[in-house]
mmCIF file of C-alpha atoms in Angstrom:
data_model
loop_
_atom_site.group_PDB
_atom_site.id
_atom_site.type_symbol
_atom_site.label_atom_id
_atom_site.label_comp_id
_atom_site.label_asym_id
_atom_site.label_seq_id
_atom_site.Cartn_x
_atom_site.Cartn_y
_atom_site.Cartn_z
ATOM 1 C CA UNK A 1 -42.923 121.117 38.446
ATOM 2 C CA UNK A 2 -39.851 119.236 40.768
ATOM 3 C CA UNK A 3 -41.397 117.162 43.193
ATOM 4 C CA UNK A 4 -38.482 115.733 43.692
ATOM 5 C CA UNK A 5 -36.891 118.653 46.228
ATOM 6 C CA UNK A 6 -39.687 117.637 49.004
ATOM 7 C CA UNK A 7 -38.423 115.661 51.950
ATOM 8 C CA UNK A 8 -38.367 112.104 51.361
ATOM 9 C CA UNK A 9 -40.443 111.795 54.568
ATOM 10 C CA UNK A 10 -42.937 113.820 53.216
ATOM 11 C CA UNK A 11 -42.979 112.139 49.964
ATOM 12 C CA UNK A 12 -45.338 109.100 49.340
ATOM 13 C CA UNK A 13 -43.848 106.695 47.012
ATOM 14 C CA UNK A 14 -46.153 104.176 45.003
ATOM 15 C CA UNK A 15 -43.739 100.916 44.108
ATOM 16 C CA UNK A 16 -44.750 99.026 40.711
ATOM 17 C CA UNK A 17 -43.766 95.425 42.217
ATOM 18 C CA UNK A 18 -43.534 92.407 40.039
ATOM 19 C CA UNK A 19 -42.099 89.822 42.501
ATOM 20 C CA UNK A 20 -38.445 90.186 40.867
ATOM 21 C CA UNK A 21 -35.564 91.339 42.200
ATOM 22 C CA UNK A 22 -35.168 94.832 40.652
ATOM 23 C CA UNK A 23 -38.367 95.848 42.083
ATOM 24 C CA UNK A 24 -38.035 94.243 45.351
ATOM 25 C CA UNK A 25 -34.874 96.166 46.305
ATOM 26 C CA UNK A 26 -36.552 99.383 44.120
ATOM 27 C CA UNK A 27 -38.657 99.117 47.122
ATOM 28 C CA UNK A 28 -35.977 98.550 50.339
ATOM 29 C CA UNK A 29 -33.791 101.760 48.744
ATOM 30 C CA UNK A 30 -36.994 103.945 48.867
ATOM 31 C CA UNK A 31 -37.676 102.944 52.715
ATOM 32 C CA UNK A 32 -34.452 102.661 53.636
ATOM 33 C CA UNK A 33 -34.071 106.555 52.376
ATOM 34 C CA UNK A 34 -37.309 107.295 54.474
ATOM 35 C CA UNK A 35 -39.602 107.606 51.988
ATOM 36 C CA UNK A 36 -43.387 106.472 52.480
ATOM 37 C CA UNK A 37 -43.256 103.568 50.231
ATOM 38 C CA UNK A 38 -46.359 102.115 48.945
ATOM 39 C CA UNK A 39 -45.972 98.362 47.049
ATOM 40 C CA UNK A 40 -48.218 97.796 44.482
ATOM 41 C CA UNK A 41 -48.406 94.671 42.181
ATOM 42 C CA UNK A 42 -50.198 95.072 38.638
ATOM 43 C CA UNK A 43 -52.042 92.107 37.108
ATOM 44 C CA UNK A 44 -52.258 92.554 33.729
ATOM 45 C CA UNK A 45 -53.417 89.340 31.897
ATOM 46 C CA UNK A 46 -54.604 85.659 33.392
ATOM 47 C CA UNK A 47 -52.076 83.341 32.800
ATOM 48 C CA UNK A 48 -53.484 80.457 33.929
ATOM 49 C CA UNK A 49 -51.807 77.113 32.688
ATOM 50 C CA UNK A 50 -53.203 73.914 31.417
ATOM 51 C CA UNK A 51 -52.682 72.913 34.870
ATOM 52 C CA UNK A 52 -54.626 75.557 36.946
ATOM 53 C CA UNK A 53 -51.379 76.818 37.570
ATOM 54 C CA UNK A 54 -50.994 81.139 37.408
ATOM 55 C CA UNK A 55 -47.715 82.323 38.147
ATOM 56 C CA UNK A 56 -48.925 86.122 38.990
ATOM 57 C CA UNK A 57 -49.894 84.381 42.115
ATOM 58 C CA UNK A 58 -46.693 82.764 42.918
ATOM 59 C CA UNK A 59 -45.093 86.590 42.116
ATOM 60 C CA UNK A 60 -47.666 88.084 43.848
ATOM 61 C CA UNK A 61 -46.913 85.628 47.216
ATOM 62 C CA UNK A 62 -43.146 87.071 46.918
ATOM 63 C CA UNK A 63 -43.915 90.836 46.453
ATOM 64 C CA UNK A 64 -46.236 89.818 49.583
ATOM 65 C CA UNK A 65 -43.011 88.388 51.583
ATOM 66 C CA UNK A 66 -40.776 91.551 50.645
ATOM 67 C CA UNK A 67 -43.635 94.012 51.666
ATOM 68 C CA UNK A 68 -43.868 92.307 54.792
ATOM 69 C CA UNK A 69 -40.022 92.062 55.288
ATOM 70 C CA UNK A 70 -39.184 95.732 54.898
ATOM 71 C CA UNK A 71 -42.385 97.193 56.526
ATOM 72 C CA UNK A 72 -44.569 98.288 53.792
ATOM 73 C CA UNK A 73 -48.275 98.248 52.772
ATOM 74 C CA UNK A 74 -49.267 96.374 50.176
ATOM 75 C CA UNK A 75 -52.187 95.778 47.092
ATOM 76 C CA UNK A 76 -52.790 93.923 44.170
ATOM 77 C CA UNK A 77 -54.463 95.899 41.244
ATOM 78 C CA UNK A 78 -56.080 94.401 38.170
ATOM 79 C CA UNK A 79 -54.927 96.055 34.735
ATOM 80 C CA UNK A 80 -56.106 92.928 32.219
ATOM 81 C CA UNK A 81 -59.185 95.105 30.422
ATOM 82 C CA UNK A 82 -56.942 98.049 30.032
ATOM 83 C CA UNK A 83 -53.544 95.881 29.100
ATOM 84 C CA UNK A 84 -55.853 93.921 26.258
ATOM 85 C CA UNK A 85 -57.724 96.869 24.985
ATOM 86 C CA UNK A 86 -54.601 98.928 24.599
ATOM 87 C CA UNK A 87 -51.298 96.572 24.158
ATOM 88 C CA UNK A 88 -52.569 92.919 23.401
ATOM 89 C CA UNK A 89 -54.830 94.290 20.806
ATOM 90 C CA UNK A 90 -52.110 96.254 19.719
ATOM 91 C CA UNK A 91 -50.344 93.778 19.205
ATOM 92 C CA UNK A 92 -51.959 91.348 17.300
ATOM 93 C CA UNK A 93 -53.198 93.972 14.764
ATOM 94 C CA UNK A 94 -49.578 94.650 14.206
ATOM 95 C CA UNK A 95 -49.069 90.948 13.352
ATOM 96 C CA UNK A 96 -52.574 91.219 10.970
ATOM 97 C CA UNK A 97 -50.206 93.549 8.784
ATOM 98 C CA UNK A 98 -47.061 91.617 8.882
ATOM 99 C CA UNK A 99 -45.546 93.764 11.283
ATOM 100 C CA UNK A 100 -43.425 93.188 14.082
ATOM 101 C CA UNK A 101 -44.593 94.689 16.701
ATOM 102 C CA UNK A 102 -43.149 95.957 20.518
ATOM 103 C CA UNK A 103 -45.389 95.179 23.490
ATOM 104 C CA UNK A 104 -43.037 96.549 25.809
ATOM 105 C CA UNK A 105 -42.813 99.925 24.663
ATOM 106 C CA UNK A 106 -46.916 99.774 24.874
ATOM 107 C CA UNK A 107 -47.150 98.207 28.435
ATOM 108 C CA UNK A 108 -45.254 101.068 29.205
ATOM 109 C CA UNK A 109 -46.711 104.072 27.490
ATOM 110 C CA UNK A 110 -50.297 102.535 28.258
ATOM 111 C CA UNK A 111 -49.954 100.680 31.256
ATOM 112 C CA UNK A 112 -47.493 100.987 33.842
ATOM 113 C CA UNK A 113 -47.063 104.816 32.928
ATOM 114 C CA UNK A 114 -50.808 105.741 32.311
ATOM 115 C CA UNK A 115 -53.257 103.214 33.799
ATOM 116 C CA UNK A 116 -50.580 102.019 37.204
ATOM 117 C CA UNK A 117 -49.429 106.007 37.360
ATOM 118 C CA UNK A 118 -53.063 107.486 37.334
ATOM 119 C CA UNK A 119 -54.158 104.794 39.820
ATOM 120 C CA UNK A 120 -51.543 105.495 42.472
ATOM 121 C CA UNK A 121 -52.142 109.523 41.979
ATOM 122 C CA UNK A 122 -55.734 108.815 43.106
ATOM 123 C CA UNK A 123 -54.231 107.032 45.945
ATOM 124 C CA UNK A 124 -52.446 109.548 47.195
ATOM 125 C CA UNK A 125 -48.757 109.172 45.525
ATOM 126 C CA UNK A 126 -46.605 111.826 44.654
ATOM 127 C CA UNK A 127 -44.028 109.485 42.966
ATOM 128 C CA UNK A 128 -44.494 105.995 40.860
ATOM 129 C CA UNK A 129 -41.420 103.825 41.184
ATOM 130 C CA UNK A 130 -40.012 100.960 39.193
ATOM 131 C CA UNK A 131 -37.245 98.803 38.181
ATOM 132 C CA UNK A 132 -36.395 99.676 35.177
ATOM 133 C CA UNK A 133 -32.299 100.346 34.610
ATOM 134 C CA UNK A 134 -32.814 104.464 33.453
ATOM 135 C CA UNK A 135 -32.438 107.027 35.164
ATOM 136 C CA UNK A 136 -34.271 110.728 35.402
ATOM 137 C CA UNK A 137 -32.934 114.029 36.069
ATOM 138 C CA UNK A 138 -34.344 117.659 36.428
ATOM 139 C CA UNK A 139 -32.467 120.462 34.305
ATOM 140 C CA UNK A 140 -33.664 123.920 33.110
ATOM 141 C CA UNK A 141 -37.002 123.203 34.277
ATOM 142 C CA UNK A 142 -37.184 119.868 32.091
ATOM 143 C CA UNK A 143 -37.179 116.404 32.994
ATOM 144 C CA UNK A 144 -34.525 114.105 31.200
ATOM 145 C CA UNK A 145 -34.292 110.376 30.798
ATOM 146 C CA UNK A 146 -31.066 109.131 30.989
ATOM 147 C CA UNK A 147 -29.578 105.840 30.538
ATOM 148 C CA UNK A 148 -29.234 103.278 33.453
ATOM 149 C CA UNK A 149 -25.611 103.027 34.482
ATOM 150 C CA UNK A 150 -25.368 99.449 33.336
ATOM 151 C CA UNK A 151 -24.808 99.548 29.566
ATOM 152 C CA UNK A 152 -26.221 96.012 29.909
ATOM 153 C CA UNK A 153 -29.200 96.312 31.175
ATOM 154 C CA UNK A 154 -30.252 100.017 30.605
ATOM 155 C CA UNK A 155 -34.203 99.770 29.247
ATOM 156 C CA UNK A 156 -34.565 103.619 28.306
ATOM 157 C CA UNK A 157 -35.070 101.923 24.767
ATOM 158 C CA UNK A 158 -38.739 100.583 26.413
ATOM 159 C CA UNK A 159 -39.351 103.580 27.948
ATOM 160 C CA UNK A 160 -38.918 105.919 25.184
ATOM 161 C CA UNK A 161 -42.589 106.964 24.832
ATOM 162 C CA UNK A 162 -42.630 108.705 28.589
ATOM 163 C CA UNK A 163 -44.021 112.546 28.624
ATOM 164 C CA UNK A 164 -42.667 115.212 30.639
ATOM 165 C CA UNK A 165 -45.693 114.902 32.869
ATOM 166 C CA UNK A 166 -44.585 110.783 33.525
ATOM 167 C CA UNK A 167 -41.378 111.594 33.669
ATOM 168 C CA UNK A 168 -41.998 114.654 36.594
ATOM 169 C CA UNK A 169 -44.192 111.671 38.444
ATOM 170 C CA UNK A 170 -41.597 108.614 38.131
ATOM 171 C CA UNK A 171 -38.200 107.319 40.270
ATOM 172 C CA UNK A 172 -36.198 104.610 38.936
ATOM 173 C CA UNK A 173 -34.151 103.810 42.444
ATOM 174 C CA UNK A 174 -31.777 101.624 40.910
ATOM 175 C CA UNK A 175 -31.007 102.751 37.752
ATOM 176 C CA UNK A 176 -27.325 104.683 39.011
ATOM 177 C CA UNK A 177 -26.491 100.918 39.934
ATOM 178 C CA UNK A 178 -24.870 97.814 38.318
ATOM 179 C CA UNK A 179 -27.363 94.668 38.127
ATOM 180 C CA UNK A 180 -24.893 92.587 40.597
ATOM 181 C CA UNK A 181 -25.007 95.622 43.000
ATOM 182 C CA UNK A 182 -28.695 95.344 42.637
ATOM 183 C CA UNK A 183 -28.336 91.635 43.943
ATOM 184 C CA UNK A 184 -26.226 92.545 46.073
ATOM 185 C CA UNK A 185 -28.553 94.835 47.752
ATOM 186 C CA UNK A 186 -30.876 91.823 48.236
ATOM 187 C CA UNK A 187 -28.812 89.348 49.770
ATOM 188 C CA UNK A 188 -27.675 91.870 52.106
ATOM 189 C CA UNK A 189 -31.367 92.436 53.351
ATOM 190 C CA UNK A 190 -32.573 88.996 52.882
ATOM 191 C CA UNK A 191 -34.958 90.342 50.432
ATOM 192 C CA UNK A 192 -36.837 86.901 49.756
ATOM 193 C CA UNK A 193 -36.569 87.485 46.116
ATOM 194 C CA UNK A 194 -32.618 87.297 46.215
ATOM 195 C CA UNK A 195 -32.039 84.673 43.950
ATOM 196 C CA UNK A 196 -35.062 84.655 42.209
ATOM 197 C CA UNK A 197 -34.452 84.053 38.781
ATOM 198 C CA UNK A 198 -34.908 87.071 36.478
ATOM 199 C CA UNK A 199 -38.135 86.813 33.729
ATOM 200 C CA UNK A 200 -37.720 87.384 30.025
ATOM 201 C CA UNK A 201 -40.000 87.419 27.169
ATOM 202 C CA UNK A 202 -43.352 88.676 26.604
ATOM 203 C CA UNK A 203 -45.104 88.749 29.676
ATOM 204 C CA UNK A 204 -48.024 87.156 28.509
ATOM 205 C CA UNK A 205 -46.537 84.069 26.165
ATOM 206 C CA UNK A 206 -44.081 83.009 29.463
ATOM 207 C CA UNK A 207 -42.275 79.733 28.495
ATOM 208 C CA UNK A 208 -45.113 78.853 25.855
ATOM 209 C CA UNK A 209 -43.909 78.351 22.064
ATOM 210 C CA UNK A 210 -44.545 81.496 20.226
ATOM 211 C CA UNK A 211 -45.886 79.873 17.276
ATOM 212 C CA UNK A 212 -48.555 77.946 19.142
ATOM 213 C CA UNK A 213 -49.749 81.357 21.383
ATOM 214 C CA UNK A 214 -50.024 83.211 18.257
ATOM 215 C CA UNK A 215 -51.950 80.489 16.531
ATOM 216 C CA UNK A 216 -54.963 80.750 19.159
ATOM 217 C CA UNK A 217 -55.743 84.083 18.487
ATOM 218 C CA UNK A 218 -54.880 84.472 14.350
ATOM 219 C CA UNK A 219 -55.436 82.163 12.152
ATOM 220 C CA UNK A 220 -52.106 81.177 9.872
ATOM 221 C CA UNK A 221 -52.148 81.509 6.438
ATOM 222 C CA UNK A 222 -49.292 79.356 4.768
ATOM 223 C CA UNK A 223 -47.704 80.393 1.810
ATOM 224 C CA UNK A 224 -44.858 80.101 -0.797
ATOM 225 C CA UNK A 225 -41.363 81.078 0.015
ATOM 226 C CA UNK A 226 -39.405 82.771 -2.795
ATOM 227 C CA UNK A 227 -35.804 84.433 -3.459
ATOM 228 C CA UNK A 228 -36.539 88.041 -5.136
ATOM 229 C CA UNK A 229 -35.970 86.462 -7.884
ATOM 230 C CA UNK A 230 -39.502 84.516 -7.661
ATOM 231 C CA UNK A 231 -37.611 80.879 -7.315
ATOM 232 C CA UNK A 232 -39.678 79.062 -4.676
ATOM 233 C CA UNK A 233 -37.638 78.014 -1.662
ATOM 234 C CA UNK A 234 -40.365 76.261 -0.154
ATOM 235 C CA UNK A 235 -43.535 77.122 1.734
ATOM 236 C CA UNK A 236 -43.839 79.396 4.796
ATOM 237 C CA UNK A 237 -46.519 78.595 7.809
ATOM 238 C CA UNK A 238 -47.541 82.580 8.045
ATOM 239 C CA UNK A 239 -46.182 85.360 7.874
ATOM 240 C CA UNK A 240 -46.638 86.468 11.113
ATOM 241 C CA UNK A 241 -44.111 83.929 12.181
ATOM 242 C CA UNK A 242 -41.146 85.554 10.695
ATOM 243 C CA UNK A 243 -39.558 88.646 11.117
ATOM 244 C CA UNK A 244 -36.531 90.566 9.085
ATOM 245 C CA UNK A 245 -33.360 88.967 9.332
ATOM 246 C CA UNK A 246 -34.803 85.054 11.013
ATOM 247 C CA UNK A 247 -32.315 82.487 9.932
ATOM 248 C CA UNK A 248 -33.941 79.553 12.192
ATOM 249 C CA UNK A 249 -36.931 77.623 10.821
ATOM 250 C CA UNK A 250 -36.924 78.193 7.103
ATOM 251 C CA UNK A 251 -36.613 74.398 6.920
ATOM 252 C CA UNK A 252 -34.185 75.439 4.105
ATOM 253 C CA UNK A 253 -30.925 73.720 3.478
ATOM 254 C CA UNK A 254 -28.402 73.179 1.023
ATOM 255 C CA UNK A 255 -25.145 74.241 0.278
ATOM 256 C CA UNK A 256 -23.732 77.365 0.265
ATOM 257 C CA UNK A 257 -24.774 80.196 2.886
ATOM 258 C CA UNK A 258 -27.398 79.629 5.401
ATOM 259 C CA UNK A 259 -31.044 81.354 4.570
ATOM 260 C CA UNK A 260 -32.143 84.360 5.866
ATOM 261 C CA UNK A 261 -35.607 86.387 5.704
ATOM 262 C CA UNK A 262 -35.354 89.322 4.057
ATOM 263 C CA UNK A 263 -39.013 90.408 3.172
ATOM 264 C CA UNK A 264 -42.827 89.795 3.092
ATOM 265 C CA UNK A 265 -45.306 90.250 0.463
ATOM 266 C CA UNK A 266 -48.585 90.697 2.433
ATOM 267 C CA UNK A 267 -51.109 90.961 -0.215
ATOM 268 C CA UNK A 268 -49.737 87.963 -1.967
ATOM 269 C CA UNK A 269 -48.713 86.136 1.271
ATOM 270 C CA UNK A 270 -44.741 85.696 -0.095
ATOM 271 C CA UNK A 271 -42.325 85.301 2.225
ATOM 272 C CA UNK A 272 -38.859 86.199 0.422
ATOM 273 C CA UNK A 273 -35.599 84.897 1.267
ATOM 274 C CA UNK A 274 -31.653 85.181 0.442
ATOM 275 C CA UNK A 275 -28.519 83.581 1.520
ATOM 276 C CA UNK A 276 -26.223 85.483 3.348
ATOM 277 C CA UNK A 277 -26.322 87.298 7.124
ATOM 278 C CA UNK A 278 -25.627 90.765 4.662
ATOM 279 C CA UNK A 279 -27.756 89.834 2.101
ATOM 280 C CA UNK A 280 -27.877 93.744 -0.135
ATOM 281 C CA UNK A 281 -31.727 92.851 0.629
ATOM 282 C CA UNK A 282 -31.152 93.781 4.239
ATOM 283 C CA UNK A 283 -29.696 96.653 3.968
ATOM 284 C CA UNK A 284 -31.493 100.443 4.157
ATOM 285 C CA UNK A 285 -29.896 103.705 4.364
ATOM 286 C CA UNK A 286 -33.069 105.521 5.498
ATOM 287 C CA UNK A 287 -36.387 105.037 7.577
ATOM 288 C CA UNK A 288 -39.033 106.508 7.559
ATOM 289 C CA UNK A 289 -41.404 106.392 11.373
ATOM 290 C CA UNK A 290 -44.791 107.929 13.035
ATOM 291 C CA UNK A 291 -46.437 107.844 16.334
ATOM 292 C CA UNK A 292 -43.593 110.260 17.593
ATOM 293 C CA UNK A 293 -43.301 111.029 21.145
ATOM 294 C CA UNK A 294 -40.858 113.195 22.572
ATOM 295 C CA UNK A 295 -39.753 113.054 26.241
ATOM 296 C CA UNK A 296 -38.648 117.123 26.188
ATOM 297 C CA UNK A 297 -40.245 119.582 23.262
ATOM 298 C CA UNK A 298 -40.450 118.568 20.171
ATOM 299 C CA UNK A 299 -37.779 119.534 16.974
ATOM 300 C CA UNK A 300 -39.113 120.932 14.132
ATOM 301 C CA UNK A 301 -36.063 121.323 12.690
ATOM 302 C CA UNK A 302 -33.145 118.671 11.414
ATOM 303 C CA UNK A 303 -30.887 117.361 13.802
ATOM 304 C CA UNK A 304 -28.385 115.111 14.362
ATOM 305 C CA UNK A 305 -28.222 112.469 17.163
ATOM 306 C CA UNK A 306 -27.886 108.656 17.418
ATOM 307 C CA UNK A 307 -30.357 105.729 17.101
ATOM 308 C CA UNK A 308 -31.562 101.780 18.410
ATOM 309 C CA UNK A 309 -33.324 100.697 16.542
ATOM 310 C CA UNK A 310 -33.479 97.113 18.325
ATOM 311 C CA UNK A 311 -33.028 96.650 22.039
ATOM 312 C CA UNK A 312 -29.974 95.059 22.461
ATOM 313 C CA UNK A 313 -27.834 97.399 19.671
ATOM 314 C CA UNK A 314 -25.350 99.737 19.707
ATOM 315 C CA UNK A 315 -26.396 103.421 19.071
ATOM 316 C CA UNK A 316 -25.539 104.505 15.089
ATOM 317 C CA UNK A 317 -25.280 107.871 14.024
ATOM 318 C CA UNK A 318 -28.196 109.770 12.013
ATOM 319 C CA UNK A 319 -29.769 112.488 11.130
ATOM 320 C CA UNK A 320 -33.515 112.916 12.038
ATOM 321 C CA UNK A 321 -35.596 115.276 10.025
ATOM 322 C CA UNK A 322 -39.137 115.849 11.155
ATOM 323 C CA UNK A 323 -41.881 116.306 8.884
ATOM 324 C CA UNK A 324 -45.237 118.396 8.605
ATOM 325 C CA UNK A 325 -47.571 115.360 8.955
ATOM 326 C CA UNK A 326 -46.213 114.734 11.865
ATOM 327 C CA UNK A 327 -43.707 111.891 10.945
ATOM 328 C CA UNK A 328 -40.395 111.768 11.161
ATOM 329 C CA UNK A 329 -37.062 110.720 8.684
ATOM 330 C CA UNK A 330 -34.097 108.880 9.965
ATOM 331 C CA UNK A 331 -31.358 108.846 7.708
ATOM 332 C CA UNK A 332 -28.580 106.162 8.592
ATOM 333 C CA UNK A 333 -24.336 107.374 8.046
ATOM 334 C CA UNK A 334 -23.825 103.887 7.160
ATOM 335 C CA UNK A 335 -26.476 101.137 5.975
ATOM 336 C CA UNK A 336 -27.976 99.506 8.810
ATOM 337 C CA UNK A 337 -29.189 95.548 8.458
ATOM 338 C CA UNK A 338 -32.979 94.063 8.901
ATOM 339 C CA UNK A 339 -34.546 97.382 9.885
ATOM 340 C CA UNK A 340 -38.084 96.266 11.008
ATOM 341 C CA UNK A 341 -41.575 97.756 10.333
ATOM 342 C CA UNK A 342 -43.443 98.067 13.478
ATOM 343 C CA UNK A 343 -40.533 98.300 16.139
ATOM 344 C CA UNK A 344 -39.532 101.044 18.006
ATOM 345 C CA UNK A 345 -36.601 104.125 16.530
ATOM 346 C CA UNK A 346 -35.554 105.306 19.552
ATOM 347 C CA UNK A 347 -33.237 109.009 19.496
ATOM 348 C CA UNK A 348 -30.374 109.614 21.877
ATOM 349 C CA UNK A 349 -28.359 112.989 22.094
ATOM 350 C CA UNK A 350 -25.159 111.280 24.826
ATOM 351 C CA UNK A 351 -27.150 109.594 27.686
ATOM 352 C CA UNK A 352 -29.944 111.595 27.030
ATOM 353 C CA UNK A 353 -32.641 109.866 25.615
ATOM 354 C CA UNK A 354 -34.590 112.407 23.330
ATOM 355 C CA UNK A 355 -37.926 109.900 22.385
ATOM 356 C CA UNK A 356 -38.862 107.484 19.678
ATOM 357 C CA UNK A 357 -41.243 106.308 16.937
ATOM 358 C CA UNK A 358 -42.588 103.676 15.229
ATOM 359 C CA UNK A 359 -40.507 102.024 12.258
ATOM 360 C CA UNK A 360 -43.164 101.945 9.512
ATOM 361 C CA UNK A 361 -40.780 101.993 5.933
ATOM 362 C CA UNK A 362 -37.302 101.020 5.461
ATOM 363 C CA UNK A 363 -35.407 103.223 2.264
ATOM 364 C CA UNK A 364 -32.131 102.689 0.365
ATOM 365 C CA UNK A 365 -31.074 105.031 -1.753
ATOM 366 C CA UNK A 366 -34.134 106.943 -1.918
ATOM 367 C CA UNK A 367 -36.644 104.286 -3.248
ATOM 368 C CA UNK A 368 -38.770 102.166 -0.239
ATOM 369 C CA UNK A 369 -38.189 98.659 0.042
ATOM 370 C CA UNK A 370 -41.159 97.218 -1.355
ATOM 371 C CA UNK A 371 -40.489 94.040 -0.286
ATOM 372 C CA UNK A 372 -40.689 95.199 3.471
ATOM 373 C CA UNK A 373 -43.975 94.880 4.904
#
């Protein structure tokens, strides 16, 4: 199926709009190219301040103002049962096993993919749009996702979990463009979210300490830090505070090297440590992943391609062998440092991005390290 070779007049276009920039001018480029654009703004969790103050209103007053500015119809929809049942409790059960989880890869695959895509085919759509920096492209009767033109900004590492069926349904307007062109755009139109600041985080800590948000909904369990050599460091304040490879707030000083995590003991509640950014600890030559998805058909054979296994990380070479249960092996040409259980492996083969999985064991030299997870 290539929707994509119907006139963009005949085409109705459903806009995923945030109140940022990206989406706003997502939007502009789609009506501007005479498409029948659609804006549509998801709310997917209350965040209501101590104050009264919730700043999905103030977002959803600007995608409001662009709508109005470049003549297009607009709604609000309300995703919070679906984006707690599916990514917030997701994500805390990830933390309950000392994992570190991705939320973004879930909003994604559950939300803004599944619940925002099905929603705007029942209105109607024959498209979703977003901002995301990736691109999509239709070749030998399969859909590929490519990378967004801006090395910098490109986000196919989020979007890694998208079927053939999301990917036939979805545009990503902007993702053939630099992010200054994209601001660029903005000005140009008097978009009014121009200069709007862009967000970052977790959509649903904001600016709040991560420590504190995480304490209201699981309790901490403090325990002893240790080298792997079982000399206590000191004492840790849970260990879903930490993740592979922290340096900052192990309240550890001294001389020498500064202090880096470099495992958790979850049934004894031991967080280990080691001096040295490439302490041997963090190293692994090997992973091993599940909860594969594949955004063309699926290998059942070895291949070769690279990997991210971190957002903001340059691709490594490896060899991916999947397995009959339905996992997958990674296997790294040279060690790679703080590889972390419960983040995303994401495949590339060029600009192609093949799919991904979740990190569940890290491996050097054929034996699991224990001391992960």
């Amino acid at each position: 199926m290539n929707l994509r070779t119907k006139a963009p007049e005949e085409t109705t276009v459903v806009v995923g709009m945030s109140g940022g920039v990206d989406s706003s001018v997502t939007a502009h480029v789609l009506k501007e190219q005479g498409y029948n654009v659609i804006g549509i703004f998801m709310k997917n969790w209350d965040d209501t301040d101590e104050n009264g103050v919730c700043t999905a209103t103030e977002d959803y007053e600007d995608v409001i103002a662009v709508a109005n500015q470049i003549g297009i119809p607009y709604y609000a929809v309300n995703f919070e049962k679906e984006y707690w049942d599916r990514v917030f409790e997701y994500f805390l059960a990830e933390y309950r096993l000392g994992r570190t989880p991705n939320p973004d890869v879930m909003c994604n695959k559950e939300i803004k993919f599944k619940a925002f895509l099905e929603h705007a085919l029942r209105l109607g759509a024959d498209f979703v749009a977003t901002g995301h920096y990736a691109q999509v492209n239709y070749v030998d009767g399969e859909h590929r996702l490519l990378r967004g033109k801006d090395d910098n900004k490109d986000q196919t590492y989020f979007l890694n979990q998208l079927s053939q069926d999301q990917l036939a349904r979805t545009m990503f307007p902007i993702g053939h463009m630099d992010k200054k062109d994209v601001r660029a755009i903005a000005e140009e139109a008097g978009l009014a979210t121009a200069k709007k600041k862009d967000s970052t985080g977790i959509c649903f800590i904001g600016e709040r300490n991560f420590k504190e948000f995480l304490s209201e909904y699981l309790p901490s369990q403090p325990g002893e830090m240790r080298t792997l050599d079982g000399v206590v460091k000191g004492r840790h304040d849970g260990l879903m505070y930490y993740t592979l490879g922290q340096r900052h707030g192990l309240g550890i000083g001294g001389d020498g090297d500064p202090w880096f995590v470099v495992g958790k003991d979850v049934e004894n509640n031991v967080l280990f440590v080691g001096q040295g950014f490439h302490h041997d600890a963090l190293y692994s030559d090997a992973l091993l992943a599940s909860k594969l998805s594949w955004t063309g058909v699926a290998p059942t054979n070895e291949f070769r391609a690279t990997a991210k296994f971190r957002y903001r990380q340059q691709d490594v070479p490896v060899t991916v062998a999947p397995l009959e249960n339905g996992e997958v092996l990674v296997k790294f040409d040279e060690p790679q440092r703080a590889i972390t259980p419960g983040q995303a492996v994401v495949f590339y083969d060029g600009d192609v991005c093949l799919g991904g999985a979740t990190i569940d064991e890290a491996y050097r030299n054929g034996k699991r390290l224990d001391y992960i997870g």
